[in-house]
Amino acid sequence: MSLIASLTVLAASAATLAPADRTAIDRAVAGAYRPYSISANSAAVWDRPLFARDIAALIARWKQVMPEGELDGLNDGDWLCLCQDWDSKKFRVTTLRRQAVGPGAVEVRLRIDLGIGQTREARIRFRRETAGWRIEDLYRRAVVLVGS
């Protein structure tokens, strides 16, 4: 097999997501965003068990040095909804794409409707760990106003 053919096969296999993984990823996304549909969402996203081990370790270190009562650029908005405000009755997350990006790694592209006339697009990279699929990285896109 030629190098180009080998790379093509490798790229195609990397992009394939097993049905069980697809279901598990969808559950991870739904679980991560479920609190936004509950009006009494009080837990900060960084206090929830959503993150891969190495990211959780960085969060733990940051929390040790986080200024008390002050915003420091990391705690001035919610990491998952990319916002400060939303309407829990109208909040919706739509998965636009799921793509395997390597062994045990998946990138999910989402549209987040805050229910207040604004949407956001985000990409979340998940990594498979013993405890399940955990967030390894977050990417944000510009705010999109709905109905403007």
Short mmCIF file of N, CA and C in Angstrom, two decimals, residues 6-108:
data_model
loop_
_atom_site.label_atom_id
_atom_site.label_comp_id
_atom_site.label_asym_id
_atom_site.label_seq_id
_atom_site.Cartn_x
_atom_site.Cartn_y
_atom_site.Cartn_z
N SER A 6 -2.19 4.71 2.65
CA SER A 6 -2.13 4.43 4.09
C SER A 6 -2.63 5.61 4.91
N LEU A 7 -2.21 6.81 4.53
CA LEU A 7 -2.67 8.00 5.24
C LEU A 7 -4.17 8.21 5.06
N THR A 8 -4.69 7.91 3.90
CA THR A 8 -6.13 8.04 3.65
C THR A 8 -6.91 7.09 4.54
N VAL A 9 -6.46 5.83 4.63
CA VAL A 9 -7.12 4.84 5.49
C VAL A 9 -7.03 5.28 6.95
N LEU A 10 -5.87 5.76 7.37
CA LEU A 10 -5.68 6.22 8.74
C LEU A 10 -6.59 7.41 9.05
N ALA A 11 -6.69 8.36 8.14
CA ALA A 11 -7.56 9.52 8.35
C ALA A 11 -9.02 9.10 8.42
N ALA A 12 -9.43 8.19 7.59
CA ALA A 12 -10.82 7.72 7.62
C ALA A 12 -11.13 6.99 8.91
N SER A 13 -10.19 6.18 9.40
CA SER A 13 -10.44 5.45 10.65
C SER A 13 -10.45 6.40 11.84
N ALA A 14 -9.65 7.46 11.80
CA ALA A 14 -9.62 8.43 12.89
C ALA A 14 -10.94 9.21 12.97
N ALA A 15 -11.59 9.40 11.83
CA ALA A 15 -12.82 10.18 11.80
C ALA A 15 -14.05 9.34 12.16
N THR A 16 -13.91 8.01 12.22
CA THR A 16 -15.04 7.13 12.51
C THR A 16 -15.26 7.06 14.01
N LEU A 17 -16.52 7.17 14.40
CA LEU A 17 -16.87 7.11 15.81
C LEU A 17 -17.82 5.94 16.01
N ALA A 18 -17.45 5.01 16.86
CA ALA A 18 -18.28 3.84 17.13
C ALA A 18 -19.62 4.26 17.71
N PRO A 19 -20.70 3.54 17.38
CA PRO A 19 -22.03 3.91 17.90
C PRO A 19 -22.07 4.01 19.43
N ALA A 20 -21.39 3.11 20.14
CA ALA A 20 -21.38 3.17 21.61
C ALA A 20 -20.69 4.44 22.10
N ASP A 21 -19.61 4.83 21.43
CA ASP A 21 -18.92 6.07 21.80
C ASP A 21 -19.78 7.28 21.48
N ARG A 22 -20.46 7.23 20.35
CA ARG A 22 -21.35 8.34 19.97
C ARG A 22 -22.43 8.54 21.05
N THR A 23 -23.03 7.44 21.50
CA THR A 23 -24.05 7.50 22.55
C THR A 23 -23.46 8.04 23.85
N ALA A 24 -22.28 7.56 24.21
CA ALA A 24 -21.63 8.01 25.45
C ALA A 24 -21.27 9.49 25.38
N ILE A 25 -20.81 9.94 24.23
CA ILE A 25 -20.49 11.36 24.05
C ILE A 25 -21.76 12.20 24.16
N ASP A 26 -22.84 11.75 23.53
CA ASP A 26 -24.11 12.49 23.62
C ASP A 26 -24.57 12.59 25.07
N ARG A 27 -24.39 11.52 25.83
CA ARG A 27 -24.76 11.55 27.26
C ARG A 27 -23.86 12.51 28.03
N ALA A 28 -22.58 12.54 27.70
CA ALA A 28 -21.65 13.46 28.38
C ALA A 28 -22.04 14.91 28.10
N VAL A 29 -22.38 15.21 26.86
CA VAL A 29 -22.81 16.57 26.50
C VAL A 29 -24.10 16.92 27.24
N ALA A 30 -25.08 16.01 27.19
CA ALA A 30 -26.36 16.26 27.87
C ALA A 30 -26.16 16.47 29.37
N GLY A 31 -25.31 15.66 29.99
CA GLY A 31 -25.04 15.81 31.42
C GLY A 31 -24.34 17.11 31.75
N ALA A 32 -23.42 17.51 30.90
CA ALA A 32 -22.69 18.76 31.14
C ALA A 32 -23.62 19.97 31.08
N TYR A 33 -24.58 19.94 30.16
CA TYR A 33 -25.46 21.09 29.95
C TYR A 33 -26.80 20.99 30.68
N ARG A 34 -27.11 19.88 31.31
CA ARG A 34 -28.38 19.73 32.02
C ARG A 34 -28.62 20.83 33.05
N PRO A 35 -27.64 21.23 33.84
CA PRO A 35 -27.90 22.27 34.86
C PRO A 35 -28.40 23.60 34.31
N TYR A 36 -28.16 23.89 33.04
CA TYR A 36 -28.60 25.16 32.47
C TYR A 36 -30.11 25.20 32.26
N SER A 37 -30.73 24.03 32.28
CA SER A 37 -32.19 23.95 32.14
C SER A 37 -32.89 23.94 33.49
N ILE A 38 -32.12 24.06 34.54
CA ILE A 38 -32.66 24.09 35.90
C ILE A 38 -32.44 25.50 36.43
N SER A 39 -33.48 26.12 36.91
CA SER A 39 -33.37 27.53 37.31
C SER A 39 -32.45 27.74 38.51
N ALA A 40 -32.25 26.72 39.35
CA ALA A 40 -31.43 26.88 40.56
C ALA A 40 -30.02 26.33 40.34
N ASN A 41 -29.42 26.63 39.20
CA ASN A 41 -28.06 26.16 38.91
C ASN A 41 -27.07 27.02 39.68
N SER A 42 -26.50 26.46 40.73
CA SER A 42 -25.60 27.27 41.56
C SER A 42 -24.15 26.78 41.53
N ALA A 43 -23.90 25.58 41.07
CA ALA A 43 -22.52 25.06 41.07
C ALA A 43 -21.74 25.64 39.90
N ALA A 44 -20.57 26.16 40.20
CA ALA A 44 -19.70 26.66 39.13
C ALA A 44 -19.23 25.47 38.30
N VAL A 45 -19.10 25.68 37.01
CA VAL A 45 -18.74 24.58 36.12
C VAL A 45 -17.40 23.96 36.53
N TRP A 46 -16.47 24.75 37.04
CA TRP A 46 -15.17 24.22 37.42
C TRP A 46 -15.24 23.37 38.69
N ASP A 47 -16.36 23.40 39.39
CA ASP A 47 -16.55 22.55 40.57
C ASP A 47 -17.24 21.23 40.23
N ARG A 48 -17.58 21.04 38.97
CA ARG A 48 -18.26 19.81 38.56
C ARG A 48 -17.26 18.80 38.01
N PRO A 49 -17.53 17.51 38.16
CA PRO A 49 -16.58 16.47 37.71
C PRO A 49 -16.69 16.19 36.20
N LEU A 50 -16.39 17.19 35.40
CA LEU A 50 -16.54 17.10 33.95
C LEU A 50 -15.22 17.00 33.21
N PHE A 51 -14.13 17.29 33.88
CA PHE A 51 -12.87 17.53 33.19
C PHE A 51 -11.90 16.36 33.29
N ALA A 52 -11.10 16.22 32.24
CA ALA A 52 -10.06 15.19 32.21
C ALA A 52 -9.09 15.42 33.37
N ARG A 53 -8.41 14.36 33.76
CA ARG A 53 -7.53 14.41 34.94
C ARG A 53 -6.55 15.57 34.92
N ASP A 54 -5.86 15.76 33.80
CA ASP A 54 -4.86 16.82 33.76
C ASP A 54 -5.50 18.20 33.85
N ILE A 55 -6.66 18.37 33.26
CA ILE A 55 -7.37 19.66 33.35
C ILE A 55 -7.90 19.85 34.77
N ALA A 56 -8.42 18.79 35.37
CA ALA A 56 -8.91 18.87 36.75
C ALA A 56 -7.78 19.27 37.69
N ALA A 57 -6.56 18.78 37.44
CA ALA A 57 -5.42 19.16 38.27
C ALA A 57 -5.09 20.64 38.10
N LEU A 58 -5.18 21.15 36.87
CA LEU A 58 -4.94 22.58 36.64
C LEU A 58 -6.02 23.43 37.33
N ILE A 59 -7.26 22.96 37.26
CA ILE A 59 -8.36 23.68 37.91
C ILE A 59 -8.14 23.71 39.42
N ALA A 60 -7.73 22.59 40.00
CA ALA A 60 -7.47 22.53 41.45
C ALA A 60 -6.38 23.52 41.83
N ARG A 61 -5.33 23.60 41.04
CA ARG A 61 -4.24 24.55 41.32
C ARG A 61 -4.74 25.99 41.21
N TRP A 62 -5.52 26.28 40.16
CA TRP A 62 -6.07 27.62 39.97
C TRP A 62 -6.95 27.99 41.16
N LYS A 63 -7.78 27.06 41.63
CA LYS A 63 -8.67 27.36 42.75
C LYS A 63 -7.88 27.68 44.02
N GLN A 64 -6.67 27.14 44.15
CA GLN A 64 -5.83 27.45 45.32
C GLN A 64 -5.36 28.90 45.31
N VAL A 65 -5.20 29.46 44.12
CA VAL A 65 -4.66 30.83 44.01
C VAL A 65 -5.70 31.82 43.51
N MET A 66 -6.93 31.37 43.30
CA MET A 66 -8.00 32.25 42.81
C MET A 66 -8.23 33.38 43.80
N PRO A 67 -8.26 34.62 43.33
CA PRO A 67 -8.51 35.73 44.24
C PRO A 67 -9.93 35.65 44.80
N GLU A 68 -10.05 35.81 46.09
CA GLU A 68 -11.35 35.72 46.74
C GLU A 68 -12.14 37.00 46.51
N GLY A 69 -13.36 36.85 46.02
CA GLY A 69 -14.22 38.00 45.81
C GLY A 69 -13.86 38.86 44.61
N GLU A 70 -12.94 38.39 43.77
CA GLU A 70 -12.53 39.15 42.59
C GLU A 70 -12.64 38.27 41.35
N LEU A 71 -12.82 38.91 40.20
CA LEU A 71 -12.79 38.20 38.94
C LEU A 71 -11.36 38.17 38.43
N ASP A 72 -10.98 37.03 37.87
CA ASP A 72 -9.60 36.93 37.40
C ASP A 72 -9.48 36.52 35.93
N GLY A 73 -10.55 36.65 35.18
CA GLY A 73 -10.49 36.29 33.77
C GLY A 73 -10.93 34.86 33.51
N LEU A 74 -10.81 34.01 34.49
CA LEU A 74 -11.30 32.63 34.35
C LEU A 74 -12.64 32.43 35.02
N ASN A 75 -12.95 33.25 36.01
CA ASN A 75 -14.20 33.05 36.74
C ASN A 75 -15.22 34.17 36.48
N ASP A 76 -15.05 34.89 35.38
CA ASP A 76 -15.98 36.00 35.10
C ASP A 76 -17.13 35.60 34.18
N GLY A 77 -17.25 34.33 33.86
CA GLY A 77 -18.34 33.84 33.04
C GLY A 77 -18.32 32.33 33.06
N ASP A 78 -19.37 31.74 32.58
CA ASP A 78 -19.48 30.29 32.59
C ASP A 78 -18.72 29.69 31.41
N TRP A 79 -17.94 28.67 31.66
CA TRP A 79 -17.07 28.09 30.64
C TRP A 79 -17.84 27.31 29.58
N LEU A 80 -18.94 26.69 29.94
CA LEU A 80 -19.65 25.85 28.97
C LEU A 80 -20.68 26.60 28.15
N CYS A 81 -21.42 27.50 28.78
CA CYS A 81 -22.41 28.25 28.00
C CYS A 81 -21.77 29.50 27.39
N LEU A 82 -20.55 29.81 27.81
CA LEU A 82 -19.84 30.98 27.30
C LEU A 82 -20.64 32.24 27.57
N CYS A 83 -21.20 32.31 28.78
CA CYS A 83 -22.13 33.39 29.09
C CYS A 83 -22.14 33.66 30.59
N GLN A 84 -22.91 34.67 30.95
CA GLN A 84 -23.20 34.95 32.35
C GLN A 84 -24.69 34.78 32.63
N ASP A 85 -25.52 34.95 31.60
CA ASP A 85 -26.96 34.88 31.76
C ASP A 85 -27.57 33.96 30.72
N TRP A 86 -28.69 33.31 31.08
CA TRP A 86 -29.45 32.47 30.17
C TRP A 86 -30.84 32.28 30.76
N ASP A 87 -31.77 31.83 29.93
CA ASP A 87 -33.13 31.52 30.37
C ASP A 87 -33.24 30.00 30.47
N SER A 88 -33.38 29.48 31.67
CA SER A 88 -33.39 28.03 31.87
C SER A 88 -34.56 27.35 31.18
N LYS A 89 -35.64 28.05 30.96
CA LYS A 89 -36.81 27.45 30.29
C LYS A 89 -36.61 27.33 28.78
N LYS A 90 -35.77 28.17 28.21
CA LYS A 90 -35.57 28.17 26.76
C LYS A 90 -34.17 27.71 26.34
N PHE A 91 -33.29 27.46 27.29
CA PHE A 91 -31.91 27.07 26.99
C PHE A 91 -31.89 25.76 26.20
N ARG A 92 -31.12 25.70 25.11
CA ARG A 92 -31.01 24.50 24.29
C ARG A 92 -29.58 24.36 23.78
N VAL A 93 -29.13 23.11 23.70
CA VAL A 93 -27.84 22.80 23.09
C VAL A 93 -28.09 21.81 21.97
N THR A 94 -27.55 22.11 20.80
CA THR A 94 -27.68 21.23 19.64
C THR A 94 -26.30 20.78 19.22
N THR A 95 -26.14 19.48 19.07
CA THR A 95 -24.87 18.94 18.58
C THR A 95 -24.87 19.06 17.06
N LEU A 96 -23.89 19.76 16.54
CA LEU A 96 -23.77 19.96 15.10
C LEU A 96 -22.89 18.90 14.46
N ARG A 97 -21.87 18.44 15.21
CA ARG A 97 -20.95 17.45 14.65
C ARG A 97 -20.18 16.77 15.76
N ARG A 98 -19.92 15.49 15.57
CA ARG A 98 -19.03 14.72 16.44
C ARG A 98 -17.96 14.12 15.53
N GLN A 99 -16.70 14.24 15.95
CA GLN A 99 -15.64 13.71 15.10
C GLN A 99 -14.53 13.14 15.97
N ALA A 100 -14.19 11.89 15.70
CA ALA A 100 -13.03 11.30 16.37
C ALA A 100 -11.80 12.02 15.86
N VAL A 101 -10.91 12.40 16.78
CA VAL A 101 -9.70 13.14 16.40
C VAL A 101 -8.44 12.40 16.82
N GLY A 102 -8.60 11.18 17.25
CA GLY A 102 -7.47 10.36 17.65
C GLY A 102 -7.97 9.26 18.56
N PRO A 103 -7.08 8.38 18.98
CA PRO A 103 -7.50 7.30 19.88
C PRO A 103 -8.03 7.87 21.19
N GLY A 104 -9.29 7.57 21.51
CA GLY A 104 -9.87 8.04 22.76
C GLY A 104 -10.10 9.53 22.84
N ALA A 105 -10.19 10.20 21.69
CA ALA A 105 -10.42 11.65 21.67
C ALA A 105 -11.48 11.98 20.63
N VAL A 106 -12.42 12.83 21.02
CA VAL A 106 -13.52 13.23 20.15
C VAL A 106 -13.72 14.73 20.29
N GLU A 107 -13.97 15.37 19.16
CA GLU A 107 -14.31 16.79 19.19
C GLU A 107 -15.78 16.93 18.81
N VAL A 108 -16.51 17.71 19.60
CA VAL A 108 -17.94 17.91 19.40
C VAL A 108 -18.17 19.39 19.14
#
